[in-house]
Coordinates of C-alpha atoms in Angstrom, one line a residue:
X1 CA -4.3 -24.3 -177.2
X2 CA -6.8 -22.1 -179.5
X3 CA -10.7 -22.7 -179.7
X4 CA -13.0 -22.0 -182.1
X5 CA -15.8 -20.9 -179.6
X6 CA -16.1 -20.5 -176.1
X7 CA -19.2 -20.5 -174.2
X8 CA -19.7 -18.0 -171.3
X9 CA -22.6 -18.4 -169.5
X10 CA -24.2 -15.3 -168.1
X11 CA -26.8 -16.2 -166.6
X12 CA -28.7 -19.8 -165.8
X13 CA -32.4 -18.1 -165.5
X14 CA -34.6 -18.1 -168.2
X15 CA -38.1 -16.7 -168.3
X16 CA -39.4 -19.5 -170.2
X17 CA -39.8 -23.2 -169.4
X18 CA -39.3 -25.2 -173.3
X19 CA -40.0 -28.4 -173.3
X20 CA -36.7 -28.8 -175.5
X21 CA -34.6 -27.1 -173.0
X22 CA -33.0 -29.5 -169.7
X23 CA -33.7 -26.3 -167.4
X24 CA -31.8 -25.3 -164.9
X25 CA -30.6 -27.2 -162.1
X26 CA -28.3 -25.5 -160.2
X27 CA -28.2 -22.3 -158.1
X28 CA -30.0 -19.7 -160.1
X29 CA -27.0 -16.8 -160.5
X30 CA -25.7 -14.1 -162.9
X31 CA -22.2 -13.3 -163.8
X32 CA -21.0 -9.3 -162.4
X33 CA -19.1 -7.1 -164.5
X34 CA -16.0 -7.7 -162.7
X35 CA -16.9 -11.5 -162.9
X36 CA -17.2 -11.2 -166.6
X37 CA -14.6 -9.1 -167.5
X38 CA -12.1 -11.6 -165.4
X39 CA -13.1 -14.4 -167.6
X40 CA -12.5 -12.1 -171.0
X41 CA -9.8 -11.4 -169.9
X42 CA -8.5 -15.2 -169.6
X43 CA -10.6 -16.5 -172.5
X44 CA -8.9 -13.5 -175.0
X45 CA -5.9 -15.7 -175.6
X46 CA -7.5 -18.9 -176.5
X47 CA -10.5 -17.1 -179.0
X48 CA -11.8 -14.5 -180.8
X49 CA -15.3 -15.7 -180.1
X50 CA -17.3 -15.7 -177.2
X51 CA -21.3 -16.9 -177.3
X52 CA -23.2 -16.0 -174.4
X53 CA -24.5 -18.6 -173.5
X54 CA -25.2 -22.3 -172.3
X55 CA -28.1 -22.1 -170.3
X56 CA -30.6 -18.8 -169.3
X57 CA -31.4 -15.9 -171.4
X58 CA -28.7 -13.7 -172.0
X59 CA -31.3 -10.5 -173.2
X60 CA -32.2 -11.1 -169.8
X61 CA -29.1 -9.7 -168.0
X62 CA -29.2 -6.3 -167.0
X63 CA -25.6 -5.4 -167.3
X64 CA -25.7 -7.0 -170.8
X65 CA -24.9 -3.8 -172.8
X66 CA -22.0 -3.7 -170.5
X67 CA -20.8 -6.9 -171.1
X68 CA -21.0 -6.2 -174.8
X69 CA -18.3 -3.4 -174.1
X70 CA -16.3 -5.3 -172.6
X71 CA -15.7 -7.6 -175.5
X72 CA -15.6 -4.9 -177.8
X73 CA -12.7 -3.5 -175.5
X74 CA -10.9 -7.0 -175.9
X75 CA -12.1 -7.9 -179.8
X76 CA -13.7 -10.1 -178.8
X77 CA -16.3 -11.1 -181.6
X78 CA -19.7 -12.0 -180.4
X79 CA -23.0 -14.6 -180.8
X80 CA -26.0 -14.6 -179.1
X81 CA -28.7 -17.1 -178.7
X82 CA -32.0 -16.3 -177.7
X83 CA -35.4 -16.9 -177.4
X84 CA -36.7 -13.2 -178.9
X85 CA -38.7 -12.6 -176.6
X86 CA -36.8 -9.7 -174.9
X87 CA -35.3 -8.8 -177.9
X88 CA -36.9 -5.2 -178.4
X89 CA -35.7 -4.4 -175.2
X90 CA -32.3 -4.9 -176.1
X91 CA -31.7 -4.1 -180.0
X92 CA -30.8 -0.9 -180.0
X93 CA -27.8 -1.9 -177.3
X94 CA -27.4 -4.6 -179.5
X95 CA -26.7 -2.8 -182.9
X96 CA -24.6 -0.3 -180.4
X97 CA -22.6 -3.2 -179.3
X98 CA -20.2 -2.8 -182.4
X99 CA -18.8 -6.4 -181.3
X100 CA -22.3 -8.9 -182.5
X101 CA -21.1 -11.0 -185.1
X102 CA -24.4 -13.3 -185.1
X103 CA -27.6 -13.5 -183.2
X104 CA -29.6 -16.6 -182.9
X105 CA -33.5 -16.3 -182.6
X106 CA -34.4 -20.1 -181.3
X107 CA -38.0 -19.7 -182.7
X108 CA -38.5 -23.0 -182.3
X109 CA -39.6 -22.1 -179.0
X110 CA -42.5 -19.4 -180.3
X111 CA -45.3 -22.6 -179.7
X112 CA -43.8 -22.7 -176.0
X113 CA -45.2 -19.8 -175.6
X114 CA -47.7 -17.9 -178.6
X115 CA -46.3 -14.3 -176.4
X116 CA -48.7 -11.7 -178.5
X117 CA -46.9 -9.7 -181.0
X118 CA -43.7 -12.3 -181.1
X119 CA -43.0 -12.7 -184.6
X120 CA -44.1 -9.4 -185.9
X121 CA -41.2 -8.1 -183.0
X122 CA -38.8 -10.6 -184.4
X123 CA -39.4 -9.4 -187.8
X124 CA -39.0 -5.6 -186.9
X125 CA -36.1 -6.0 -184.9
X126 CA -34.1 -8.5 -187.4
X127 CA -34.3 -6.0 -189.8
X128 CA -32.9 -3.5 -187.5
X129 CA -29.6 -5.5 -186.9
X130 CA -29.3 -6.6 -190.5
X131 CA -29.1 -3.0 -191.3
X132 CA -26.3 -2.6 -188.4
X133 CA -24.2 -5.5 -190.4
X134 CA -25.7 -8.4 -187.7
X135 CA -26.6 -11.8 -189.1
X136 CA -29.9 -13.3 -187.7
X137 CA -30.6 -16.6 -188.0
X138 CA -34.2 -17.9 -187.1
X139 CA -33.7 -21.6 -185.8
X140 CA -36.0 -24.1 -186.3
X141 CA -33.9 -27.0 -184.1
X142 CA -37.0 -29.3 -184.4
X143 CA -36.2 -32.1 -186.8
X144 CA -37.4 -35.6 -186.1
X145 CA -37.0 -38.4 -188.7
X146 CA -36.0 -35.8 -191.3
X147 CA -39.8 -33.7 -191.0
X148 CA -40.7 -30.8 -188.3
X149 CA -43.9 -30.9 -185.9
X150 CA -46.8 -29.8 -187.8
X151 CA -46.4 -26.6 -185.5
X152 CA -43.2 -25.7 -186.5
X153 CA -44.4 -26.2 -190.1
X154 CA -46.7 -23.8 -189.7
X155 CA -44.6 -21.5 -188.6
X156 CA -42.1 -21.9 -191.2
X157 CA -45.1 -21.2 -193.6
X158 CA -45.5 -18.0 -191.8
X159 CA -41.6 -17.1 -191.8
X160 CA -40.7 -17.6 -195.5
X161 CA -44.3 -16.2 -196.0
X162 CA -43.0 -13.2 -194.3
X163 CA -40.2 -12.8 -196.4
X164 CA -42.1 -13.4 -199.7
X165 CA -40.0 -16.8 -200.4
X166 CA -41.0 -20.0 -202.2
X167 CA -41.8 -22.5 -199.2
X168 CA -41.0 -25.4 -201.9
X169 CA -37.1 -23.8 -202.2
X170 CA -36.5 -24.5 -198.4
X171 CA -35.0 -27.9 -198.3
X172 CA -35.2 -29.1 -194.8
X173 CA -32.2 -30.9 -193.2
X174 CA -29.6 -30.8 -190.4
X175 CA -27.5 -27.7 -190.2
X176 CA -28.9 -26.3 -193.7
X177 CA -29.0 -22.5 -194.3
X178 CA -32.0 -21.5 -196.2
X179 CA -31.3 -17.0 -196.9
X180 CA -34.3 -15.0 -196.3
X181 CA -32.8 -11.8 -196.9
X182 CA -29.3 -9.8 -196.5
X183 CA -28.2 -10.9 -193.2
X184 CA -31.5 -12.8 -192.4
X185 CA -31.4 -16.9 -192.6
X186 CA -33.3 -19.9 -191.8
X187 CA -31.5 -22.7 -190.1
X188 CA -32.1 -25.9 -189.1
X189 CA -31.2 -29.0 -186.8
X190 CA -32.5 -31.7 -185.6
X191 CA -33.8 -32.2 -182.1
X192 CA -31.5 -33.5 -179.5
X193 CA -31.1 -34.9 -176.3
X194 CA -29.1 -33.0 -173.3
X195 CA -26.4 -35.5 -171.9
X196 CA -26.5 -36.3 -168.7
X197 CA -25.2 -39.4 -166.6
X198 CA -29.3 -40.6 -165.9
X199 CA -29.2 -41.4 -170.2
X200 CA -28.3 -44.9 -171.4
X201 CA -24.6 -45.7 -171.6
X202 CA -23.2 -45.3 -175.3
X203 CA -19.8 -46.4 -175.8
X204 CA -16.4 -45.7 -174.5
X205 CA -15.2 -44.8 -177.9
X206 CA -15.4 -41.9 -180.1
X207 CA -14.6 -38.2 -180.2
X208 CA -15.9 -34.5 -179.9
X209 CA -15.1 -31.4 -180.0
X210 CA -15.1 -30.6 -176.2
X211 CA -11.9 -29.6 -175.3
X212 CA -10.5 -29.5 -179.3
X213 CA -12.5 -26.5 -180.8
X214 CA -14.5 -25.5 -177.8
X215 CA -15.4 -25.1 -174.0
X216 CA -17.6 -23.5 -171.9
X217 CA -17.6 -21.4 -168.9
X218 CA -20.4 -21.6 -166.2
X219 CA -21.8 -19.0 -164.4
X220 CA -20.0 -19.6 -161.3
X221 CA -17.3 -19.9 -163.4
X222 CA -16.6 -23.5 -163.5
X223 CA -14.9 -24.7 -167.0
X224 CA -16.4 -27.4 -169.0
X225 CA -15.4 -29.2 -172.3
X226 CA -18.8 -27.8 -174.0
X227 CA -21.7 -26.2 -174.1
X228 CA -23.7 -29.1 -173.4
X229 CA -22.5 -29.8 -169.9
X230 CA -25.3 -27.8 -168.5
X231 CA -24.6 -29.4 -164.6
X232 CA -21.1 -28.8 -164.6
X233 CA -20.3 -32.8 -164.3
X234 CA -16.7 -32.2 -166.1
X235 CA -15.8 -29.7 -164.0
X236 CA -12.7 -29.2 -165.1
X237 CA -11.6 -26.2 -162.5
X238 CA -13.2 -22.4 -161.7
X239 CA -11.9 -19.4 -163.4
X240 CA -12.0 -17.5 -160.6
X241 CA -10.0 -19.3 -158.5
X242 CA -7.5 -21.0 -161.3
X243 CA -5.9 -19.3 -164.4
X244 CA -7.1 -20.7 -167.4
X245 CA -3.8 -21.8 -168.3
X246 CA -3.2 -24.0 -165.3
X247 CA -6.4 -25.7 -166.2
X248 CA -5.9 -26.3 -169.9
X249 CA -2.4 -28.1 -168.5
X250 CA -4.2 -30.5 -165.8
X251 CA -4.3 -34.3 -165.7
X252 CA -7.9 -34.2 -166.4
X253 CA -8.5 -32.0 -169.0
X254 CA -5.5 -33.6 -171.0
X255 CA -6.6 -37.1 -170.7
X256 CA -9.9 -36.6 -172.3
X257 CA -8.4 -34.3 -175.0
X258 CA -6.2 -37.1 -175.7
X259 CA -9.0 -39.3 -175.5
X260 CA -10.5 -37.4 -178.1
X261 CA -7.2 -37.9 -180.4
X262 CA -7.0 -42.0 -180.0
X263 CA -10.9 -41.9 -180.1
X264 CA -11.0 -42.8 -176.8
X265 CA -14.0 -41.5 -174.7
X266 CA -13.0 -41.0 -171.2
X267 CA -15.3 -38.7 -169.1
X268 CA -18.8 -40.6 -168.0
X269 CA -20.8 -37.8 -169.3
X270 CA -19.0 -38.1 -173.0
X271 CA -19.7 -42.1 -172.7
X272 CA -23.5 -41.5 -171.9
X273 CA -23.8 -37.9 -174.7
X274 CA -25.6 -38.9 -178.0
X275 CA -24.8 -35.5 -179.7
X276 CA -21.2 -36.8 -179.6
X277 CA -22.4 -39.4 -182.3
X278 CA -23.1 -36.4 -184.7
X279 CA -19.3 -35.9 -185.5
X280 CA -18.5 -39.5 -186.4

């Protein structure tokens, strides 16, 4: 079995509170090095690429630049997803790292919390990883019946201002790229909804991705079909008490891929997940 991505959660603490985000509901914990390097060292046959994250801020670990080793010791290519507001702490590990593929600034989240200086940070230090080959993308997940908030419309004024772009060339829609500069992009989404088994039932039918192009790893180590499982509801075994193998070849974990083939949903969390609904 190969994946496209798999999720590895650092860390489950954030030091902000979005309004966007589900927070954090379990045990607040970060991975250890010998934690972390355990699950590279399973996930390195399944992928190439690892993103740091599911919940927490990853720019937040202090044995990050370690980490970052660590899958450059294993090629292991990297993408992080952030909030920026740590960001100068960490970008010149970052453009050290040698292993970054991508870096996601969520900057949707800059009305959350207006932290003085934030965007003119974000700028310097995007241009910084650009120059080290990195590519930034500022996201703007905040479309709702095909328009953003008039905040985040103001701050895409500001952004494409920045860069000294046509505001009438950005087209806004789901999972459009809009390029800034070399390595420097705009994208966007629309908002979403976190599953969780509290949400309306949807239908025992469909498919995903879980399990078929992806899966994530919590910080406790608990493996779930994607990065949306933020509780751990399909927990599909622990890493550090089962090799990944074993679990890729359970009961479980093969009746909802297989699910997934006859478009068959079978986990309760999947049958109550709107995002789902995206790859119809």
């Amino acid at each position: 079995m190969r994946f496209k991505r798999v999720y590895i959660e650092i860390t489950n603490t954030c030091n902000l509170a979005c309004s966007f985000c589900i927070q954090n509901q379990r045990q607040p914990r970060r991975m250890n090095i010998q934690e972390f390097t355990h699950v590279i060292q399973e996930v390195r046959s399944v992928t190439r690429h690892v993103y740091l994250h599911v919940l927490g801020e990853p720019l937040s670990h202090p044995d990050l630049p370690a980490f970052l080793q660590i899958c450059k010791a294993n090629d292991m290519e990297v993408i992080l997803t952030t909030n920026g507001t740590l960001l100068k702490k960490q970008v010149d590990a970052l453009c050290a790292s040698q292993c970054i593929r991508q870096l996601n600034i969520s900057l949707h989240s800059f009305p959350q919390h207006e932290q003085p200086r934030y965007l003119e940070t974000i700028w310097e230090c995007a241009e910084k990883l650009a120059a080290c080959g990195i590519h930034v993308n500022y996201r703007l997940w905040s479309i709702q019946d095909e328009k953003l908030s008039k905040e985040t419309q103001t701050l895409l004024t500001t952004v494409v201002k920045q860069y000294q772009k046509n505001l009438e060339d950005v087209i806004i829609k789901r999972m459009h790229r809009f390029d800034l500069a070399d390595h420097i992009h705009l994208h966007f989404e629309n908002i979403f909804t976190w599953p969780s088994l509290m949400n309306p039932f949807v239908s025992k039918t469909g498919s995903c991705l879980g399990m078929k192009s992806m899966c994530g790893v919590l910080v406790d180590g608990t493996l779930v079909p994607c990065c949306l499982d933020s509780k751990g509801d399909i927990a599909l075994g622990n890493l550090f008490e089962t090799p990944l193998e074993e679990i890729l070849s359970s009961k479980r974990c093969l009746k909802m891929l297989e699910g997934f083939q006859k478009h068959q949903v079978e986990e309760a969390l999947c049958q109550h997940c709107t995002y789902r609904l995206r790859f119809l």
